[in-house]
PDB file of C-alpha atoms in Angstrom:
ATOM      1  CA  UNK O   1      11.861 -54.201-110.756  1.00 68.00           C
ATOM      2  CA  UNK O   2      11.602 -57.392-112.726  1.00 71.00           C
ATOM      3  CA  UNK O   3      10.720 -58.731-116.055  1.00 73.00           C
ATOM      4  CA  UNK O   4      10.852 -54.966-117.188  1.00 84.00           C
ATOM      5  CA  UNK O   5       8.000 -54.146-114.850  1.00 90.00           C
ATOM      6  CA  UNK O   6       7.862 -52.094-111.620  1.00 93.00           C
ATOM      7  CA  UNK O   7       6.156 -53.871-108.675  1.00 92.00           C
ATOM      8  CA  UNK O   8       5.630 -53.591-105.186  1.00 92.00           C
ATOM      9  CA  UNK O   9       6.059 -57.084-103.137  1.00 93.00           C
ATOM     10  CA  UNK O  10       3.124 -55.785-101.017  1.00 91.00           C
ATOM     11  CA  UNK O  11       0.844 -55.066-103.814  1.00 92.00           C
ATOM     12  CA  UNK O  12      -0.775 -57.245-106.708  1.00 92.00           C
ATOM     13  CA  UNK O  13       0.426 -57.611-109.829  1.00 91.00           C
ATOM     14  CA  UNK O  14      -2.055 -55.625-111.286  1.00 92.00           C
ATOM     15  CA  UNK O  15      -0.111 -52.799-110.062  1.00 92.00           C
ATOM     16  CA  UNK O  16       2.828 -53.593-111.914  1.00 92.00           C
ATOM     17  CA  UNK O  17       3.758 -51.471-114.731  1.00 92.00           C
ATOM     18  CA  UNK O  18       6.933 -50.383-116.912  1.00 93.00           C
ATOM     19  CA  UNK O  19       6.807 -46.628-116.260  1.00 93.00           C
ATOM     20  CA  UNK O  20       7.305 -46.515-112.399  1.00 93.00           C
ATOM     21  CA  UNK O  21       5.546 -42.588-111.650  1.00 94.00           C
ATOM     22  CA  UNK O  22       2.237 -44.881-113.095  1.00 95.00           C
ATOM     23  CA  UNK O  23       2.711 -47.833-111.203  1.00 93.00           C
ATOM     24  CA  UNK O  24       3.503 -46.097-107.596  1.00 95.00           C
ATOM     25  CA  UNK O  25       0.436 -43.548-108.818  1.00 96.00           C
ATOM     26  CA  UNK O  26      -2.054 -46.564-109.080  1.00 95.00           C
ATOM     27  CA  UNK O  27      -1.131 -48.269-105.876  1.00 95.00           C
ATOM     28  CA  UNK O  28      -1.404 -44.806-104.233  1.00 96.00           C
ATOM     29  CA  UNK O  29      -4.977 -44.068-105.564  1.00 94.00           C
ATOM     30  CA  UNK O  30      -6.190 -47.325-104.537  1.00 93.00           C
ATOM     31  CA  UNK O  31      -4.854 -46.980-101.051  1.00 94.00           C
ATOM     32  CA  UNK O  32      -6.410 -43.643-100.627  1.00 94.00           C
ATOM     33  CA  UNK O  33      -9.616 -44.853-101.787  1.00 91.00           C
ATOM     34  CA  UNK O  34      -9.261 -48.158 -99.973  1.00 91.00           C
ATOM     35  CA  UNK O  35      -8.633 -45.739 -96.633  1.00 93.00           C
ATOM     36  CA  UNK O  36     -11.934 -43.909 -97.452  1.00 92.00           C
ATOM     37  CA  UNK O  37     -13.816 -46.862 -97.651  1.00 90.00           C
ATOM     38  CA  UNK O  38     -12.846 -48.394 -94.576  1.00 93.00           C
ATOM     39  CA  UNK O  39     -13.192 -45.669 -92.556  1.00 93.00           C
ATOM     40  CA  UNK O  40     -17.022 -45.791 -93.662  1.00 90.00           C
ATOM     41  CA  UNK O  41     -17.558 -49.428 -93.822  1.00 92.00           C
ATOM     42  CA  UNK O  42     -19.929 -51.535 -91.708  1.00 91.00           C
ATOM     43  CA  UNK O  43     -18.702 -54.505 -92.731  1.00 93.00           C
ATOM     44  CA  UNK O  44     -15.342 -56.185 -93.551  1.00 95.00           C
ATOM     45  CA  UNK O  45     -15.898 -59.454 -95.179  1.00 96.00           C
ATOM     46  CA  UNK O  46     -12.717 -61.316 -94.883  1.00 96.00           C
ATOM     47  CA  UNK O  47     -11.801 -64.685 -96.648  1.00 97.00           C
ATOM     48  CA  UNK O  48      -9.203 -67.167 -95.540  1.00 97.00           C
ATOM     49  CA  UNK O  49      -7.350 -69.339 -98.352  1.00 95.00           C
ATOM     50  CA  UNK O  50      -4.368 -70.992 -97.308  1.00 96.00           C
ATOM     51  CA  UNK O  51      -1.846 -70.783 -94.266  1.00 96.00           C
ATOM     52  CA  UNK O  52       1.082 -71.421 -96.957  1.00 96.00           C
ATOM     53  CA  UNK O  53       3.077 -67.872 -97.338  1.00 95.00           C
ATOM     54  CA  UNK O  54       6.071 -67.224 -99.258  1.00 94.00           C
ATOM     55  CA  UNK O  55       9.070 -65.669 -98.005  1.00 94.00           C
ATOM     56  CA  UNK O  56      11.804 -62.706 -99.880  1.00 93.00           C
ATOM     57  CA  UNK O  57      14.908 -64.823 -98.643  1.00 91.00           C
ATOM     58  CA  UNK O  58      17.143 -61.892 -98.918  1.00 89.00           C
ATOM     59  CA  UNK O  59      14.712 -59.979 -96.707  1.00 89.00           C
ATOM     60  CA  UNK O  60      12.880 -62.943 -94.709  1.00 88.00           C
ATOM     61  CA  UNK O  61       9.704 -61.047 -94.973  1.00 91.00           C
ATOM     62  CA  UNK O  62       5.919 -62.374 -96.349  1.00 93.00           C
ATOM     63  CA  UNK O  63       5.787 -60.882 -99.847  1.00 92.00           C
ATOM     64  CA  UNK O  64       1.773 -60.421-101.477  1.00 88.00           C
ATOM     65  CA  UNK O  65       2.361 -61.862-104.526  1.00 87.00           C
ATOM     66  CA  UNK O  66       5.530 -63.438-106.164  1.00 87.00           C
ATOM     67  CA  UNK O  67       5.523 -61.475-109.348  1.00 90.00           C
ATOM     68  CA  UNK O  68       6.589 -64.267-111.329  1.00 87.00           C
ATOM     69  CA  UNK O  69      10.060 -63.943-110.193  1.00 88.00           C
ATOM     70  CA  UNK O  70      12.254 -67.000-109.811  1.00 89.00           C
ATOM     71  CA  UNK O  71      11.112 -69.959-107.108  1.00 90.00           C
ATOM     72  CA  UNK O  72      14.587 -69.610-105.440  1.00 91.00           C
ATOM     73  CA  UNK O  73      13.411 -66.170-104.291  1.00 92.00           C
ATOM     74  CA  UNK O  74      11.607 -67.203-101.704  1.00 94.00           C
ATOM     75  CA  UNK O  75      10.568 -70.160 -99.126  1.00 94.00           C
ATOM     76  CA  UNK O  76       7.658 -71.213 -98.901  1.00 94.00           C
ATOM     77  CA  UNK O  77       6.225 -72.170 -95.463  1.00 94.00           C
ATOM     78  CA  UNK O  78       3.222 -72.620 -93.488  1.00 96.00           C
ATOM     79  CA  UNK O  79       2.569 -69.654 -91.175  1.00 96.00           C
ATOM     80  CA  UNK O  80       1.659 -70.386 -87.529  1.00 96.00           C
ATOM     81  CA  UNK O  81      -1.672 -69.713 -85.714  1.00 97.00           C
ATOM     82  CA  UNK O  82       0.004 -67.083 -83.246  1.00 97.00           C
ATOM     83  CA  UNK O  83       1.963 -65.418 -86.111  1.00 96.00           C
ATOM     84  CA  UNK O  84      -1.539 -65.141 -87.835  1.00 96.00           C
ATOM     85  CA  UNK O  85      -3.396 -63.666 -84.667  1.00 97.00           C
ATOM     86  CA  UNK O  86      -0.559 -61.367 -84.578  1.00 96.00           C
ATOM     87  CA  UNK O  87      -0.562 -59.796 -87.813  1.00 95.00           C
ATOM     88  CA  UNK O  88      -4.603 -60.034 -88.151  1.00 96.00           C
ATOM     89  CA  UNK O  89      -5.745 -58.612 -84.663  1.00 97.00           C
ATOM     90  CA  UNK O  90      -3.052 -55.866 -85.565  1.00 96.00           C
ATOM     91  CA  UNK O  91      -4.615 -54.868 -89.039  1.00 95.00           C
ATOM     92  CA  UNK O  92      -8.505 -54.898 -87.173  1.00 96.00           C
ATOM     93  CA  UNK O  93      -6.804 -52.338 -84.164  1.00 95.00           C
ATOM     94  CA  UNK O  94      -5.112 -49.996 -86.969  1.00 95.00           C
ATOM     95  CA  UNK O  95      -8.391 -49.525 -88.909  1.00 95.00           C
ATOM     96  CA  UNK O  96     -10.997 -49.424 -86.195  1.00 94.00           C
ATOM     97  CA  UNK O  97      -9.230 -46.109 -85.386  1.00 94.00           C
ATOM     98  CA  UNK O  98     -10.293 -44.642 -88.230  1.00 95.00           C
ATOM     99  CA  UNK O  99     -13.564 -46.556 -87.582  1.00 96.00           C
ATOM    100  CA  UNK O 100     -14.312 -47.388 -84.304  1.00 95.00           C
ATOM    101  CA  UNK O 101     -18.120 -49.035 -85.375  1.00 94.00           C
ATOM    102  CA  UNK O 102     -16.610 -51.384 -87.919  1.00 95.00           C
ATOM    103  CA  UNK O 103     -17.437 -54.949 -87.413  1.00 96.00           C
ATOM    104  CA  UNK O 104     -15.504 -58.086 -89.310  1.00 97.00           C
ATOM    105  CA  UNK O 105     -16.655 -61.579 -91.093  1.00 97.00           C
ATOM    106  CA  UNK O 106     -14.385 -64.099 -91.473  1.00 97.00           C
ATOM    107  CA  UNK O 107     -14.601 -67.173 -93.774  1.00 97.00           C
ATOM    108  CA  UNK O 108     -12.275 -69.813 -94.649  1.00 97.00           C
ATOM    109  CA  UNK O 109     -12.470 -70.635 -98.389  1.00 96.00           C
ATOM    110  CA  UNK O 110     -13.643 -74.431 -98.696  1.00 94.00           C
ATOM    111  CA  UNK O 111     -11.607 -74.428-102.399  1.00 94.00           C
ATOM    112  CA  UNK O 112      -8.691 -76.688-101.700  1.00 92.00           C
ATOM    113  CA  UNK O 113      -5.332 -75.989-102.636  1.00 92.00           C
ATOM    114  CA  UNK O 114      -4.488 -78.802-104.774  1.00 90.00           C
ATOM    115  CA  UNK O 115      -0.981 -77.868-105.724  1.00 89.00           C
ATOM    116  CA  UNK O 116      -0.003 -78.383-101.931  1.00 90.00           C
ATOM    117  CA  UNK O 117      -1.169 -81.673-101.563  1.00 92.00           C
ATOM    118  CA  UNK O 118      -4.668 -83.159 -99.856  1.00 92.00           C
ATOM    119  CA  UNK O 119      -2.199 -83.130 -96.524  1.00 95.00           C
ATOM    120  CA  UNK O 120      -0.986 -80.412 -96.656  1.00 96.00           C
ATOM    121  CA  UNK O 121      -4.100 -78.558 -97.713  1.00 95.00           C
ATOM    122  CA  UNK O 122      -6.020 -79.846 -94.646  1.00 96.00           C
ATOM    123  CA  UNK O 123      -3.250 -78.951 -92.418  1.00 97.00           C
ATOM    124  CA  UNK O 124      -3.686 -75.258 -93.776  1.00 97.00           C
ATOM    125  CA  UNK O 125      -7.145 -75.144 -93.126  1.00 97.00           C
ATOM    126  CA  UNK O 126      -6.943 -76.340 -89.844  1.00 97.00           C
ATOM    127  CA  UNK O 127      -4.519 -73.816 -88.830  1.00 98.00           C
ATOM    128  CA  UNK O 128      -6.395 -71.236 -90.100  1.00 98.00           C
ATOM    129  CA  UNK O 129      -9.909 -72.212 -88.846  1.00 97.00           C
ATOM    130  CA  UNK O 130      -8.429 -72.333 -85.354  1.00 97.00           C
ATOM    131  CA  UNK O 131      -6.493 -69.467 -85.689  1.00 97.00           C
ATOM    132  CA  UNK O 132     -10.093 -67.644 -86.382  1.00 97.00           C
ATOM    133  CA  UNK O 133     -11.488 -69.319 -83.446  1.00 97.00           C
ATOM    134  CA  UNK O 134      -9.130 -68.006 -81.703  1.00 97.00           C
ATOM    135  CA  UNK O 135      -9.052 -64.037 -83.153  1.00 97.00           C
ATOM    136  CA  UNK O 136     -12.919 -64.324 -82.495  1.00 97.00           C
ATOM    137  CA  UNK O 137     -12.673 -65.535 -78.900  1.00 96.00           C
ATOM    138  CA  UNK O 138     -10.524 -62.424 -78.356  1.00 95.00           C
ATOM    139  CA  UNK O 139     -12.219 -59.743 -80.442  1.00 94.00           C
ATOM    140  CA  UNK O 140     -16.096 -58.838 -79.750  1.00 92.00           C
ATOM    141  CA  UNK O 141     -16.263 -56.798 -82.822  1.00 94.00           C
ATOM    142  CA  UNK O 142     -14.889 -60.025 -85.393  1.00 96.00           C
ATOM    143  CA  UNK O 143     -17.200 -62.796 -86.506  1.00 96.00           C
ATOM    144  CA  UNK O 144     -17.223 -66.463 -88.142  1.00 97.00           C
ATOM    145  CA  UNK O 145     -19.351 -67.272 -90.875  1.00 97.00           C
ATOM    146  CA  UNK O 146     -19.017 -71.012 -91.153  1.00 97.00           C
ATOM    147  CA  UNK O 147     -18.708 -71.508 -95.565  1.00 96.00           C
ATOM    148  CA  UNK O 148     -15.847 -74.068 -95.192  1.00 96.00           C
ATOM    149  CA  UNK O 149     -17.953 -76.271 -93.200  1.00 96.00           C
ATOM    150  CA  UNK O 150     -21.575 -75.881 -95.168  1.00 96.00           C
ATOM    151  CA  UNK O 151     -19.824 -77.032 -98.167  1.00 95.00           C
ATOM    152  CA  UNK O 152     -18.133 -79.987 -96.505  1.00 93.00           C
ATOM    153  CA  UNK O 153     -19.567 -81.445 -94.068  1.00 92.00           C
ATOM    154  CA  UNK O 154     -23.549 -80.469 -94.757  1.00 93.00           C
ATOM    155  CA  UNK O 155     -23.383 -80.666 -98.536  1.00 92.00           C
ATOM    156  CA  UNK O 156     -20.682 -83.270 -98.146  1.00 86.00           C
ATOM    157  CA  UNK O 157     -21.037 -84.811-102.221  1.00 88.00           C
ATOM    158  CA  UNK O 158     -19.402 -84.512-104.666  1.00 87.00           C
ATOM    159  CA  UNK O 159     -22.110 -83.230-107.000  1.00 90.00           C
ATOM    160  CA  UNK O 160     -22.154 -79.983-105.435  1.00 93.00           C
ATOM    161  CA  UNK O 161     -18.631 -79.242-107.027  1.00 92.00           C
ATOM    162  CA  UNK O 162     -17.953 -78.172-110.221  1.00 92.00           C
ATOM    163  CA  UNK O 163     -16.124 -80.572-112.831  1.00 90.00           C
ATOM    164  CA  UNK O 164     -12.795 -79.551-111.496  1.00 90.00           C
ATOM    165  CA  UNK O 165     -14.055 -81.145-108.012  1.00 87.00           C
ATOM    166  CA  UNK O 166     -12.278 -78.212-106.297  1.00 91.00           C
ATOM    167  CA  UNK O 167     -14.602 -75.329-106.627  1.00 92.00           C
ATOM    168  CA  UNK O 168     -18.328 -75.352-105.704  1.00 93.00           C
ATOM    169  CA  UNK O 169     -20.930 -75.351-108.205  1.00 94.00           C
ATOM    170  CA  UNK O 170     -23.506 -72.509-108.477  1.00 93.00           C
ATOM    171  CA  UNK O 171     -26.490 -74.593-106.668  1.00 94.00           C
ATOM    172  CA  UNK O 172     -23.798 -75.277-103.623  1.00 95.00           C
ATOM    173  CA  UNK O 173     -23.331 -71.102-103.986  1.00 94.00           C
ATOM    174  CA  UNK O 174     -26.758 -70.359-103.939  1.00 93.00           C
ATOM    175  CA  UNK O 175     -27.513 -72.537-100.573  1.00 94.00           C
ATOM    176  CA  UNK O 176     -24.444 -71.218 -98.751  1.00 95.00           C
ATOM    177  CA  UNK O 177     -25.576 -67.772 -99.977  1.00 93.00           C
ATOM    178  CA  UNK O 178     -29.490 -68.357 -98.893  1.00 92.00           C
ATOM    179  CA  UNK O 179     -27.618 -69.286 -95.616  1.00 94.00           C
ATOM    180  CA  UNK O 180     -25.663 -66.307 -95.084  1.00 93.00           C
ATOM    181  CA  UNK O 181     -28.543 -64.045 -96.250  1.00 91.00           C
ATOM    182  CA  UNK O 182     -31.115 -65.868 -93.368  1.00 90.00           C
ATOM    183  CA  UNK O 183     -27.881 -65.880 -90.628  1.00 89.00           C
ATOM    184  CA  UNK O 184     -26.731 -62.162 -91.830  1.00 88.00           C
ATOM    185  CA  UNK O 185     -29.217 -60.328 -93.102  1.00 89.00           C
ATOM    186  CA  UNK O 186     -32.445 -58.426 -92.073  1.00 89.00           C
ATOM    187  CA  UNK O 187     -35.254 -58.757 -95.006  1.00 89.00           C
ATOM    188  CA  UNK O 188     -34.950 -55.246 -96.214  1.00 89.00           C
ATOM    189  CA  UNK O 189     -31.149 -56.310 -96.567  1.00 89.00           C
ATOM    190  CA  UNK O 190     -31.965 -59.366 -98.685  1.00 89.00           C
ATOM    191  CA  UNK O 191     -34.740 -57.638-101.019  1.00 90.00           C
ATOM    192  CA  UNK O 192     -32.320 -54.948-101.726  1.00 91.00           C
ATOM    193  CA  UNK O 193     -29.431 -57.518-102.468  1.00 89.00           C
ATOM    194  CA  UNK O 194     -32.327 -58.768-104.790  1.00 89.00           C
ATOM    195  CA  UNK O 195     -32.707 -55.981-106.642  1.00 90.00           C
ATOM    196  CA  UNK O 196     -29.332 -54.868-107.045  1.00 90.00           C
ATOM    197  CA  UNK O 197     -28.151 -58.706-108.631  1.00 88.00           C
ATOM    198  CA  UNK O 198     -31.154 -57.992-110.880  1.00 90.00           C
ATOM    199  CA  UNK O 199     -29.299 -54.396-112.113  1.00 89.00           C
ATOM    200  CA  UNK O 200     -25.995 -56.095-112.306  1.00 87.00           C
ATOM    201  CA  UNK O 201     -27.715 -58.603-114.675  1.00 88.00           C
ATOM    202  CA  UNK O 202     -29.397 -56.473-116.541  1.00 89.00           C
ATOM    203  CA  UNK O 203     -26.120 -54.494-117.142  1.00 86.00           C
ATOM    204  CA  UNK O 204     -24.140 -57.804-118.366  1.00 85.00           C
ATOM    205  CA  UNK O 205     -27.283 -57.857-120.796  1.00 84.00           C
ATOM    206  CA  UNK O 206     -25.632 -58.374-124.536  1.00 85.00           C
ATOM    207  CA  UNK O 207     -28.343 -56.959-126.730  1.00 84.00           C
ATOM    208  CA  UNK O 208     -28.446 -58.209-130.325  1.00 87.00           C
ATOM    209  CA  UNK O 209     -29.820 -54.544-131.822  1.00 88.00           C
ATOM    210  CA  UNK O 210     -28.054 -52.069-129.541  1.00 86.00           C
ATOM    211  CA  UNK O 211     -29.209 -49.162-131.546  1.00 89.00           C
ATOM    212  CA  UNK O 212     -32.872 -50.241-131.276  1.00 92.00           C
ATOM    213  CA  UNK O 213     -35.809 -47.957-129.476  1.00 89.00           C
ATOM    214  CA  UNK O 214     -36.906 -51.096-126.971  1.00 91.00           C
ATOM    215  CA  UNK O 215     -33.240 -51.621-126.240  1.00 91.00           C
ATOM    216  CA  UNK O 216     -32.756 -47.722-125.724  1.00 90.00           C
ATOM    217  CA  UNK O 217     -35.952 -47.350-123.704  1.00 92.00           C
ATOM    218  CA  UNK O 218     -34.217 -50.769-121.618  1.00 92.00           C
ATOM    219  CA  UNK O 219     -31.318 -48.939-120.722  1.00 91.00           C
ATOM    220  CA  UNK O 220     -33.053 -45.318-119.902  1.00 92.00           C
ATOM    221  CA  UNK O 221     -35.193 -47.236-117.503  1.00 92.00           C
ATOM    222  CA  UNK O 222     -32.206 -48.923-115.985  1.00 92.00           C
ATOM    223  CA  UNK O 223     -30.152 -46.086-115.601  1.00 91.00           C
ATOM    224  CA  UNK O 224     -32.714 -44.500-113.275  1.00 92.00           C
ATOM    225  CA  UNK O 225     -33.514 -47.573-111.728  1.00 92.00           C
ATOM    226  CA  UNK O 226     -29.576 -47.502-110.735  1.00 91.00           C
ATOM    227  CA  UNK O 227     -30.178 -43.930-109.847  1.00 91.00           C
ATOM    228  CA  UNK O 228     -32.645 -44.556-107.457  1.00 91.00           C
ATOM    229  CA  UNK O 229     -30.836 -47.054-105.330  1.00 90.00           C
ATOM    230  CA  UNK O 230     -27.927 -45.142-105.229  1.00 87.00           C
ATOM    231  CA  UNK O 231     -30.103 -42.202-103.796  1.00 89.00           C
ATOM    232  CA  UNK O 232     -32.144 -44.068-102.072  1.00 87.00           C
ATOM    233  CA  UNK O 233     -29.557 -46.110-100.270  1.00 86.00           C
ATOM    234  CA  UNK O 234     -26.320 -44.661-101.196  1.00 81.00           C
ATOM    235  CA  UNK O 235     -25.136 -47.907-103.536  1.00 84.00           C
ATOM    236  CA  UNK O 236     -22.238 -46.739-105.442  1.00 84.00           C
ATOM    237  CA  UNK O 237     -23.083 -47.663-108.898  1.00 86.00           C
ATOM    238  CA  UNK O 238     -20.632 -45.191-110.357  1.00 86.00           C
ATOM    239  CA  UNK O 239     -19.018 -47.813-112.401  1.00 85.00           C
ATOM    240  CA  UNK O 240     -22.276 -49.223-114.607  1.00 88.00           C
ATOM    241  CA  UNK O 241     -24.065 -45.782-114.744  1.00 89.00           C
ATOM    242  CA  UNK O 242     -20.794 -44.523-116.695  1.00 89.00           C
ATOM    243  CA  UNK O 243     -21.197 -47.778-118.732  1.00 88.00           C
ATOM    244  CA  UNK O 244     -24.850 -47.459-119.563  1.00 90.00           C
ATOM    245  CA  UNK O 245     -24.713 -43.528-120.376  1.00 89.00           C
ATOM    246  CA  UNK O 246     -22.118 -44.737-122.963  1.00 89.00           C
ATOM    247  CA  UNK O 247     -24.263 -46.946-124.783  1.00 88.00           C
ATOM    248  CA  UNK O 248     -27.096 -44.496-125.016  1.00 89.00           C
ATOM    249  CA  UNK O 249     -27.607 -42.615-128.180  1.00 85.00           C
ATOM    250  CA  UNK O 250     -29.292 -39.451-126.645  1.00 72.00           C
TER     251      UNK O 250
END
């Protein structure tokens, strides 16, 4: 507990909570469905950020997320490639138990880590881009999908960042997407993908007369729309059907 909140060093902090039954109830429910939906998964896309970890001194374990409690909690360190093989090849074995067909993507983000330094931030993506190299060379079932290198060596200007210069801009999103759809995907994969962006735009749609009969009629014909794929190829659109059906009048 800290900072009147209950937390979990393994979880996020949008666990935490004051009333501990809620906070150990919502990391519970998550897990659970988190277990269901790996056991039926096809896919695990994975992404890579930083080899930089931080460290419960008392404890000398990895924490998930530092809560916001005091710096001299922890050390922070750079993990090494066999420690990340380790723990990574570990996690794949447990779940392909449960789910002997899943198969695994791996990216390395190409969004540097400022705060750590240009050095240091290349040092931590070279670790972990051989450390997948490695993992992948070991494990048939685990895959590389090369993002960190599209953006910086075959984009390679700066005018594919944003403003920041540390996060990519949408066109250098849409090529490495186009790429990973033509590498990836079969072309009933990427029409689908098509038309389920289009719902999820349609959804974030901010209509100036909600009450209206054309906006009405809009959201009737999206709802089933949303219906359909779900049917049709089991997308869970639980989420924005319970938002539209709200907005709806009758």
């Amino acid at each position: 507990q800290g900072n009147g909140l209950w937390f979990s060093w393994d979880h996020h902090g949008c666990y935490s909570d004051r009333n501990r039954d809620t906070a150990l109830e919502h990391m519970n429910s998550d897990l659970s469905s988190g277990h269901e939906c790996l056991s039926q998964a096809s896919f695990l896309i994975v992404t890579w950020g930083s080899a930089f970890v931080y460290e419960l001194k008392k404890e000398a374990r990895v924490v998930g997320n530092c809560h916001k409690q005091p710096a001299a909690t922890f050390v922070k360190r750079m993990i090494s490639i066999h420690e990340i093989k380790k723990s990574f090849i570990d996690v794949i074995e447990r779940i392909q138990r449960i789910n002997p067909a899943l198969r695994v993507l791996i990216t390395v983000s190409p969004v540097r880590h400022l705060s750590d330094g240009l050095i240091e931030n290349n040092r931590s993506k070279a670790v972990l881009i051989n450390a997948v190299h490695e993992i992948v060379s070991q494990m048939g079932s685990v895959y590389y999908f090369p993002a960190y290198e599209i953006l910086l060596d075959d984009l390679r200007d700066y005018r594919f960042y944003n403003r920041d210069l540390v996060h990519p801009s949408e066109e250098a999103m849409a090529y490495i997407w186009a790429l990973f759809q033509s590498s990836l995907m079969s072309n009933e994969a990427v029409l689908l993908s098509k038309e389920i962006m289009q719902v999820q735009k349609s959804v974030q749609h901010k209509a100036f007369h909600p009450e209206s009969d054309q906006h009405q009629q809009f959201l009737k014909i999206l709802y089933q729309k949303m219906l359909y794929l779900q049917n049709q190829n089991g997308i869970d659109f639980k989420r924005e059907m319970h938002e539209i059906k709200s907005k709806l009048i009758d």
